[in-house]
Amino acid sequence: MARVLVIGGGIAGTATALALHKAGLDAEVYEAHPDSAEDLGAFLTLASNGMRALAQFDASAAVTALGFPLTSMRVLDGTGAELAKTPIGEAGDPLLQYRCLRRGDLSSALQAVAARRGIGIRHGARLASVVENADGITAHFADGSRATGDLLIGADGLGSTVRNATAPAVQPLYAGQQVFYGCTGAAPVPAGDASITMIRGSGAAFGFAVSPDGETFWFARVSGDPLPAERIAHGTRADRLELLLPLLRKDSTPAADIVAATDEDVLVTNATEIPIGSPWRAGRTLLVGDAAHAASPATGQGASMALEDAVVLAKCLRDAPDTDAALVRYEELRRPRVEHNITVSGNISRGVPSPSPASRAATPSRPGEDEIVRLLDWQSDAWT
């Protein structure tokens, strides 16, 4: 294989290009947006598995320079009483600690690493159509330009143009919750202690983390009917606070005061997921990240799973006897893990009880942590 076209320059796409480049493949990224500043206000947490994946294609330093680490989790009830405080992830290794950072900052950092390594990233390249023949696959863009390669990777997110072209029947499903995000430097909570606080509220699930310099990042998940697309796209900060604050004020926790102190935009979206079993591949086209297996955000694993995808795909293409075998192997390795995440996260969002130990034993489970550590190890063979 000589050339890979990566559609989408966000976390999944840029990480995929970086991993493919390390594996010796020629990858170029095509991003529809004119710059890398999309979703600057939204934040995410990278779990230890995502940080481990970053290390495999030598991007740890760029990411640990951003945001702040999280080494423990507190759980509060609706009265504000602490129910538990436990370590999270691989807190003892600075490179593998959970990290809280803005989504746009992570995308920009990965793109900067890619640029330094000579990986082409073309902004403003909005995919219009894909044409495949015996010699390769060609991406046609809205501005009339085109690019031809041996393989096309759809890493263009939940509303993937690539997925709509290759599997138009697959559409994201509502997962049962509205999700709000915000950030404030004026919240009445103490400066960060590297802990994320989760609140089991009566009207919403709420979480927040405070940076060492006092910036509070928060989210809220609210069960109910999905918000209309028009309200998501054009709703105001005041409108969103009006939806959320009455639910938080039912409880005696810091949540309502944190949200009320938010002077930046408050973002909202409907939690969605891609149905399990949806096709990822059509000929020379493969979907990765949210385009293939978006889950509701309840487990906080979306970005980390996309980073895992990048490493496993690059290793499969590096180690396989041919491209077809590589893509088959990739799907064998990734489906159990990411579809387990879709199921678990969707159950949390819908308020579905976790299955009993007996029923769990009768259903497929995701690969264990020891297995994913081995699989992500750049030196290990994807075929053993």
Coordinates of C-alpha atoms in Angstrom, one line a residue:
M1 CA 0.0 0.0 0.0
A2 CA 1.4 3.4 -1.0
R3 CA -1.2 6.1 0.0
V4 CA -3.9 6.5 2.5
L5 CA -6.5 9.3 2.4
V6 CA -7.8 10.2 5.9
I7 CA -11.1 12.1 5.8
G8 CA -11.5 14.2 9.0
G9 CA -8.8 16.2 10.8
G10 CA -10.1 15.8 14.4
I11 CA -8.8 13.6 17.1
A12 CA -9.5 10.3 15.3
G13 CA -8.3 11.4 11.9
T14 CA -5.1 13.1 12.9
A15 CA -4.2 10.3 15.4
T16 CA -4.8 7.7 12.6
A17 CA -2.5 9.6 10.2
L18 CA 0.2 9.9 12.9
A19 CA 0.1 6.1 13.6
L20 CA 0.0 5.2 9.9
H21 CA 3.0 7.5 9.4
K22 CA 5.0 5.7 12.1
A23 CA 4.1 2.4 10.5
G24 CA 5.7 3.6 7.2
L25 CA 2.6 4.5 5.3
D26 CA 1.9 7.7 3.3
A27 CA -1.1 9.3 4.9
E28 CA -2.7 12.7 4.2
V29 CA -5.6 14.3 6.1
Y30 CA -8.5 16.2 4.6
E31 CA -10.5 18.3 7.0
A32 CA -13.8 20.0 6.0
H33 CA -13.4 22.9 8.5
P34 CA -11.2 25.8 7.5
D35 CA -9.1 25.6 10.7
S36 CA -8.7 23.5 13.8
A37 CA -10.7 25.7 16.2
E38 CA -13.9 23.7 16.2
D39 CA -15.5 23.0 19.6
L40 CA -12.9 24.9 21.5
G41 CA -15.3 25.3 24.4
A42 CA -16.1 21.6 24.9
F43 CA -13.8 19.5 27.1
L44 CA -13.0 15.9 27.4
T45 CA -11.1 13.5 29.6
L46 CA -8.5 11.1 28.1
A47 CA -8.4 7.9 30.1
S48 CA -5.2 5.9 30.8
N49 CA -5.9 3.7 27.8
G50 CA -6.1 6.7 25.5
M51 CA -2.9 8.1 27.0
R52 CA -1.2 4.8 26.4
A53 CA -2.3 4.8 22.8
L54 CA -0.8 8.4 22.3
A55 CA 2.5 7.1 23.6
Q56 CA 2.7 4.5 20.9
F57 CA 2.9 7.1 18.1
D58 CA 5.1 9.5 20.2
A59 CA 2.5 12.2 20.9
S60 CA 2.5 12.1 24.7
A61 CA 4.6 15.3 25.3
A62 CA 2.2 17.4 23.1
V63 CA -0.8 16.3 25.2
T64 CA 0.7 16.3 28.7
A65 CA 1.6 20.0 28.0
L66 CA -2.2 20.7 27.9
G67 CA -4.9 20.6 30.5
F68 CA -4.3 18.9 33.8
P69 CA -4.1 15.4 35.3
L70 CA -6.9 13.5 37.1
T71 CA -5.8 10.9 39.6
S72 CA -8.9 10.2 41.7
M73 CA -12.7 10.3 41.5
R74 CA -15.1 11.5 44.2
V75 CA -18.7 10.5 44.2
L76 CA -21.4 12.6 46.0
D77 CA -25.1 12.0 46.5
G78 CA -27.8 14.6 46.1
T79 CA -27.2 16.0 49.6
G80 CA -23.6 16.7 48.9
A81 CA -22.3 13.8 51.1
E82 CA -19.2 12.0 49.8
L83 CA -20.0 8.3 49.0
A84 CA -16.6 7.3 47.8
K85 CA -13.2 8.6 46.7
T86 CA -11.0 6.2 44.6
P87 CA -7.9 6.3 42.4
I88 CA -8.6 6.2 38.7
G89 CA -6.5 4.9 35.9
E90 CA -2.7 4.5 36.1
A91 CA -2.2 7.4 38.4
G92 CA 1.4 6.5 39.3
D93 CA 2.7 7.1 35.8
P94 CA 2.6 10.7 34.6
L95 CA 2.3 9.7 31.0
L96 CA -0.7 7.5 31.6
Q97 CA -2.7 9.6 34.1
Y98 CA -6.2 10.6 33.1
R99 CA -6.1 14.1 31.6
C100 CA -8.7 16.8 31.3
L101 CA -8.4 19.2 28.4
R102 CA -10.4 21.1 25.8
R103 CA -11.3 19.1 22.7
G104 CA -10.1 21.7 20.3
D105 CA -6.8 22.0 22.0
L106 CA -6.2 18.3 21.7
S107 CA -7.1 18.4 18.0
S108 CA -4.8 21.4 17.4
A109 CA -1.9 19.7 19.3
L110 CA -2.2 16.5 17.3
Q111 CA -2.3 18.5 14.1
A112 CA 0.8 20.4 15.1
V113 CA 2.7 17.1 15.7
A114 CA 1.5 15.8 12.3
A115 CA 2.7 19.0 10.6
R116 CA 6.2 18.7 12.2
R117 CA 6.4 15.2 10.9
G118 CA 5.6 16.2 7.3
I119 CA 2.1 14.8 7.3
G120 CA -0.1 16.8 5.0
I121 CA -3.3 18.3 6.5
R122 CA -5.6 20.1 4.0
H123 CA -8.2 22.3 5.7
G124 CA -11.4 23.4 3.9
A125 CA -11.6 20.1 2.0
R126 CA -15.2 19.1 2.3
L127 CA -15.9 15.6 0.9
A128 CA -18.5 15.4 -1.8
S129 CA -18.3 11.9 -3.1
V130 CA -16.1 8.8 -3.3
V131 CA -15.3 6.8 -6.4
E132 CA -13.6 3.4 -6.3
N133 CA -12.1 1.3 -9.1
A134 CA -9.7 -1.6 -9.4
D135 CA -6.7 0.8 -9.2
G136 CA -7.6 2.8 -6.2
I137 CA -10.1 5.1 -4.5
T138 CA -10.7 8.8 -5.3
A139 CA -12.1 11.4 -3.0
H140 CA -13.9 14.3 -4.7
F141 CA -14.2 17.5 -2.7
A142 CA -16.8 20.3 -2.9
D143 CA -14.3 22.8 -4.3
G144 CA -13.7 20.6 -7.4
S145 CA -10.4 19.1 -6.2
R146 CA -9.8 15.4 -5.8
A147 CA -7.2 13.0 -4.3
T148 CA -6.6 9.4 -5.1
G149 CA -5.2 6.7 -2.8
D150 CA -5.1 3.0 -2.1
L151 CA -7.3 3.2 1.0
L152 CA -9.7 5.8 2.4
I153 CA -10.3 6.2 6.1
G154 CA -13.5 7.8 7.3
A155 CA -12.6 9.6 10.5
D156 CA -15.2 12.3 10.1
G157 CA -17.2 11.8 13.3
L158 CA -20.8 11.2 14.2
G159 CA -22.3 12.8 11.1
S160 CA -19.8 11.1 8.8
T161 CA -20.0 11.9 5.1
V162 CA -18.0 8.8 4.4
R163 CA -20.5 6.6 6.4
N164 CA -23.4 8.2 4.6
A165 CA -21.8 7.3 1.3
T166 CA -20.9 3.7 2.1
A167 CA -23.7 2.7 4.6
P168 CA -26.5 5.3 4.2
A169 CA -29.0 3.1 6.2
V170 CA -26.8 3.5 9.3
Q171 CA -28.0 6.5 11.3
P172 CA -27.1 7.6 14.9
L173 CA -29.7 6.7 17.6
Y174 CA -30.7 8.9 20.5
A175 CA -29.3 7.4 23.7
G176 CA -31.7 8.9 26.2
Q177 CA -30.0 12.0 27.6
Q178 CA -29.3 15.6 26.8
V179 CA -25.7 16.5 27.6
F180 CA -24.6 20.0 28.7
Y181 CA -21.0 21.2 28.9
G182 CA -19.4 24.3 30.3
C183 CA -16.4 26.0 31.9
T184 CA -15.9 28.8 34.4
G185 CA -13.2 30.5 36.3
A186 CA -15.6 31.9 38.9
A187 CA -17.1 28.8 40.4
P188 CA -17.3 28.7 44.2
V189 CA -15.2 25.5 44.6
P190 CA -11.6 25.1 45.7
A191 CA -8.7 24.8 43.3
G192 CA -8.1 21.4 41.8
D193 CA -6.7 18.4 43.7
A194 CA -6.4 16.2 40.6
S195 CA -9.8 14.8 41.3
I196 CA -13.0 14.6 39.2
T197 CA -16.2 14.8 41.2
M198 CA -19.3 12.9 40.1
I199 CA -22.7 13.8 41.6
R200 CA -25.7 11.5 41.6
G201 CA -28.3 14.2 41.5
S202 CA -32.1 13.7 41.6
G203 CA -32.6 15.6 38.3
A204 CA -29.3 15.2 36.5
A205 CA -26.0 13.4 36.6
F206 CA -23.3 16.0 37.1
G207 CA -19.5 16.0 37.0
F208 CA -16.8 18.6 37.4
A209 CA -13.0 18.9 37.7
V210 CA -11.1 22.0 38.7
S211 CA -7.7 22.8 37.2
P212 CA -4.7 23.9 39.4
D213 CA -5.4 27.5 38.4
G214 CA -9.0 27.4 39.4
E215 CA -10.8 26.8 36.1
T216 CA -13.8 24.5 36.5
F217 CA -14.9 22.1 33.7
W218 CA -18.3 20.6 34.1
F219 CA -20.9 18.4 32.4
A220 CA -24.5 17.4 33.1
R221 CA -26.5 14.5 31.7
V222 CA -30.3 14.9 31.8
S223 CA -32.7 12.1 30.9
G224 CA -35.7 12.9 28.7
D225 CA -36.8 13.5 25.2
P226 CA -34.1 14.7 22.7
L227 CA -33.8 18.4 22.2
P228 CA -34.9 19.6 18.7
A229 CA -32.0 20.3 16.3
E230 CA -33.0 23.9 16.0
R231 CA -32.8 24.4 19.7
I232 CA -29.3 22.9 19.9
A233 CA -28.1 24.9 16.9
H234 CA -29.5 28.3 17.9
G235 CA -30.3 28.1 21.6
T236 CA -28.8 30.8 23.8
R237 CA -26.7 30.5 27.0
A238 CA -29.7 31.8 29.0
D239 CA -32.0 29.3 27.3
R240 CA -29.7 26.4 28.3
L241 CA -29.3 27.6 31.9
E242 CA -33.1 27.8 32.1
L243 CA -33.3 24.1 31.1
L244 CA -30.6 23.0 33.5
L245 CA -30.5 25.0 36.7
P246 CA -34.0 24.1 38.0
L247 CA -33.0 20.4 37.9
L248 CA -29.7 21.1 39.8
R249 CA -31.3 23.3 42.4
K250 CA -33.3 20.3 43.7
D251 CA -30.2 19.1 45.4
S252 CA -27.8 20.4 48.0
T253 CA -24.6 20.1 45.9
P254 CA -22.2 22.5 44.3
A255 CA -23.6 21.8 40.8
A256 CA -26.1 24.7 40.5
D257 CA -23.7 27.3 41.7
I258 CA -21.0 26.0 39.3
V259 CA -23.4 26.3 36.4
A260 CA -24.7 29.7 37.5
A261 CA -21.2 31.0 37.6
T262 CA -20.4 29.9 34.0
D263 CA -19.8 33.0 31.9
E264 CA -18.7 31.2 28.8
D265 CA -21.1 29.6 26.3
V266 CA -22.9 26.6 27.6
L267 CA -22.9 23.8 25.0
V268 CA -25.6 21.1 24.7
T269 CA -26.1 18.1 22.5
N270 CA -28.2 15.0 22.4
A271 CA -26.3 11.8 23.5
T272 CA -26.2 9.5 20.5
E273 CA -24.7 6.2 19.5
I274 CA -24.1 4.1 16.3
P275 CA -26.1 0.8 16.4
I276 CA -24.0 -2.2 17.2
G277 CA -23.2 -4.4 14.2
S278 CA -23.2 -1.5 11.7
P279 CA -20.8 -2.0 8.8
W280 CA -17.4 -0.3 9.0
R281 CA -16.0 -1.3 5.7
A282 CA -16.9 -1.1 2.0
G283 CA -14.2 -2.1 -0.4
R284 CA -11.3 0.3 0.0
T285 CA -13.1 2.4 2.6
L286 CA -12.9 1.9 6.4
L287 CA -14.6 3.9 9.2
V288 CA -12.8 4.6 12.5
G289 CA -13.6 6.5 15.7
D290 CA -17.1 8.0 16.1
A291 CA -17.9 7.5 12.5
A292 CA -17.8 3.8 13.1
H293 CA -18.7 3.3 16.8
A294 CA -19.9 6.5 18.5
A295 CA -21.2 5.8 22.0
S296 CA -23.1 8.1 24.4
P297 CA -20.6 10.1 26.5
A298 CA -21.5 8.4 29.8
T299 CA -18.3 6.3 30.0
G300 CA -16.1 9.2 28.8
Q301 CA -14.2 6.8 26.4
G302 CA -14.9 8.4 23.0
A303 CA -11.6 10.0 22.4
S304 CA -9.6 7.2 24.0
M305 CA -11.3 4.6 21.8
A306 CA -10.5 6.6 18.7
L307 CA -6.8 6.8 19.8
E308 CA -6.8 3.0 20.3
D309 CA -8.3 2.6 16.8
A310 CA -5.4 4.5 15.3
V311 CA -2.7 2.3 16.9
V312 CA -4.4 -1.0 16.1
L313 CA -5.2 -0.1 12.5
A314 CA -1.6 1.0 11.9
K315 CA -0.2 -2.2 13.4
C316 CA -2.6 -4.3 11.4
L317 CA -1.6 -2.6 8.1
R318 CA 2.1 -2.9 9.1
D319 CA 2.0 -6.6 10.0
A320 CA -0.6 -8.1 7.7
P321 CA 0.3 -10.0 4.5
D322 CA -2.1 -7.8 2.5
T323 CA -4.5 -4.9 2.9
D324 CA -7.7 -7.0 2.9
A325 CA -6.3 -9.3 5.6
A326 CA -5.3 -6.2 7.7
L327 CA -8.8 -4.7 7.6
V328 CA -10.4 -8.0 8.5
R329 CA -8.0 -8.4 11.4
Y330 CA -8.6 -4.8 12.5
E331 CA -12.3 -5.4 12.8
E332 CA -11.8 -8.6 14.7
L333 CA -9.7 -6.9 17.2
R334 CA -11.7 -3.7 17.7
R335 CA -15.4 -4.7 17.5
P336 CA -15.7 -6.5 20.9
R337 CA -14.1 -3.7 22.8
V338 CA -15.8 -0.7 21.2
E339 CA -19.3 -2.4 21.0
H340 CA -19.0 -3.3 24.7
N341 CA -18.4 0.4 25.4
I342 CA -21.4 1.4 23.3
T343 CA -23.6 -1.0 25.3
V344 CA -22.3 0.0 28.7
S345 CA -22.4 3.7 28.0
G346 CA -25.9 3.4 26.5
N347 CA -27.2 1.5 29.5
I348 CA -25.9 4.3 31.8
S349 CA -27.5 7.0 29.7
R350 CA -30.9 5.1 29.5
G351 CA -30.8 4.2 33.2
V352 CA -30.7 0.5 32.4
P353 CA -29.4 -1.6 35.3
S354 CA -26.1 -3.4 34.7
P355 CA -26.6 -7.1 34.0
S356 CA -26.1 -9.6 36.8
P357 CA -22.9 -11.6 37.0
A358 CA -24.7 -14.6 35.7
S359 CA -26.0 -12.9 32.6
R360 CA -22.7 -11.2 32.0
A361 CA -21.0 -14.6 31.9
A362 CA -23.3 -15.6 29.1
T363 CA -22.5 -12.6 26.9
P364 CA -19.4 -11.6 25.1
S365 CA -17.2 -9.1 27.0
R366 CA -14.6 -6.6 25.9
P367 CA -10.9 -7.6 25.9
G368 CA -9.4 -7.3 29.3
E369 CA -7.0 -4.6 30.3
D370 CA -3.9 -6.9 30.1
E371 CA -4.9 -7.7 26.5
I372 CA -5.4 -4.1 25.4
V373 CA -2.0 -3.2 26.9
R374 CA -0.4 -5.9 24.9
L375 CA -2.4 -5.0 21.7
L376 CA -1.4 -1.3 22.0
D377 CA 2.3 -2.1 22.5
W378 CA 3.9 -0.8 19.3
Q379 CA 6.5 -3.6 19.4
S380 CA 3.9 -6.4 19.5
D381 CA 2.6 -8.1 16.4
A382 CA -1.0 -7.6 15.6
W383 CA -1.3 -11.2 14.5
T384 CA -0.1 -13.0 17.6

